[in-house]
Amino acid sequence: MPVKKKVKMSELLDYPHDPDQPIAVFDSGVGGLTVTAALRRLLPTEDIVYLGDTARVPYGIKSPTTITQFACQLAGWLLQYRPKLMVVACNTLSAVAMPQLEAMGLPILGVVEPGARAAAALAAGRTVAVLATEATVNSGAYVRAIHAIDSSVPVVQRSCPLFVPMAEEGRDSSDKIVNAVAYEYLEPIRRLRPGVVVLGCTHYPLFRDAIISAVDGGAVVVDSAEETAWSIQRLLKRDNLLSSRANTGTLRCYATDNPERFMKIGTRFCGEPLEHVELVPLDDIVAMDLQFALP
Ligand code: DGL
């Protein structure tokens, strides 16, 4: 996977239509590895380049202006790999920055739309509960995306901020603190007896069982990560861009801070050992801001 250096951003915006180019995946940190894991399970022969902004995580408590600026920088840096597709594997980035990224003409897919589509299809008149970060909830992106499909679906939202650090600490659904926190956060949701619960944050799939038991009403769970992997498969198939290789694809990870921690924690999020994690200085990312590439 050769890296093209010192090229003009405008040249990079001209996308390759080549099945053997990698898929570029980005997130605020390790969380997007849950999307990567789903993608690796479904399309194991694809090469993936992953960028996690561990220097500036969490994004879920930041303003839309900052989140959009970071999104343009991460996407800009990844363009040097000439990806055939970009995946915004972060609910917060997808909820806030998708319009800006799409306006740049990138072949790009976020996690909100696939999750919302699945939720709308499963609702059948019942309430959909979206669990996400503060920034995702405030953006209203899931509500808009669900209502664009079916405006009659009742949607409620709840942010569960402590889930992010608890997942990164290595806690799981059997943990007492996780269950207590889930029970407390989801109390207002539990009372509504939702029919569908959307895991609208990259970290929440790690607490799937604790969330199911805290909601306590037999709700169907929609995992945005899995839905996104299905969407990626459909998109690549439609455009004849599925990898033609027979062997397992590579997974190269880049982090803007502490690659050792990324490797340790990321292995759990990804469900496979991470063999290639490299540090990218934050200055390199900031210098690739796509907003400056626009005419
Ligand atoms: N990746 C983020 C999301 O899915 C969670 C972590 C963060 O707040 O940056 O919303």
Tab-separated table of C-alpha atoms in Angstrom, residues 1 15-24 43-48 81-85 232-233 235-250:
chain	number	residue	atom	x	y	z
A	1	MET	CA	0.000	0.000	0.000
A	15	TYR	CA	-10.838	9.436	-6.395
A	16	PRO	CA	-9.513	6.086	-7.677
A	17	HIS	CA	-12.079	3.572	-8.859
A	18	ASP	CA	-9.865	0.642	-7.992
A	19	PRO	CA	-11.108	-2.425	-6.042
A	20	ASP	CA	-7.645	-3.079	-4.615
A	21	GLN	CA	-7.269	0.311	-2.979
A	22	PRO	CA	-7.894	0.321	0.783
A	23	ILE	CA	-10.953	1.433	2.713
A	24	ALA	CA	-10.076	4.367	4.986
A	43	LEU	CA	-15.366	-8.371	4.090
A	44	PRO	CA	-12.167	-10.059	5.306
A	45	THR	CA	-10.174	-9.530	2.091
A	46	GLU	CA	-10.372	-5.733	2.187
A	47	ASP	CA	-7.307	-3.678	3.148
A	48	ILE	CA	-8.130	-1.113	5.821
A	81	TYR	CA	-3.779	6.420	0.859
A	82	ARG	CA	-6.030	6.923	-2.173
A	83	PRO	CA	-8.907	5.023	-0.522
A	84	LYS	CA	-11.744	3.704	-2.662
A	85	LEU	CA	-14.123	4.513	0.191
A	232	ILE	CA	-20.333	-0.795	2.948
A	233	GLN	CA	-20.709	-4.230	1.378
A	235	LEU	CA	-22.063	0.057	-1.780
A	236	LEU	CA	-18.849	-1.637	-2.914
A	237	LYS	CA	-20.817	-4.367	-4.671
A	238	ARG	CA	-22.970	-1.797	-6.460
A	239	ASP	CA	-19.874	0.060	-7.719
A	240	ASN	CA	-17.875	-3.125	-8.571
A	241	LEU	CA	-15.338	-2.139	-5.952
A	242	LEU	CA	-15.179	-5.287	-3.803
A	243	SER	CA	-11.574	-6.458	-3.387
A	244	SER	CA	-10.568	-9.076	-5.923
A	245	ARG	CA	-7.965	-10.631	-3.624
A	246	ALA	CA	-8.365	-14.082	-2.069
A	247	ASN	CA	-6.153	-13.556	0.989
A	248	THR	CA	-7.000	-11.711	4.207
A	249	GLY	CA	-6.660	-7.942	3.907
A	250	THR	CA	-4.273	-5.859	5.979
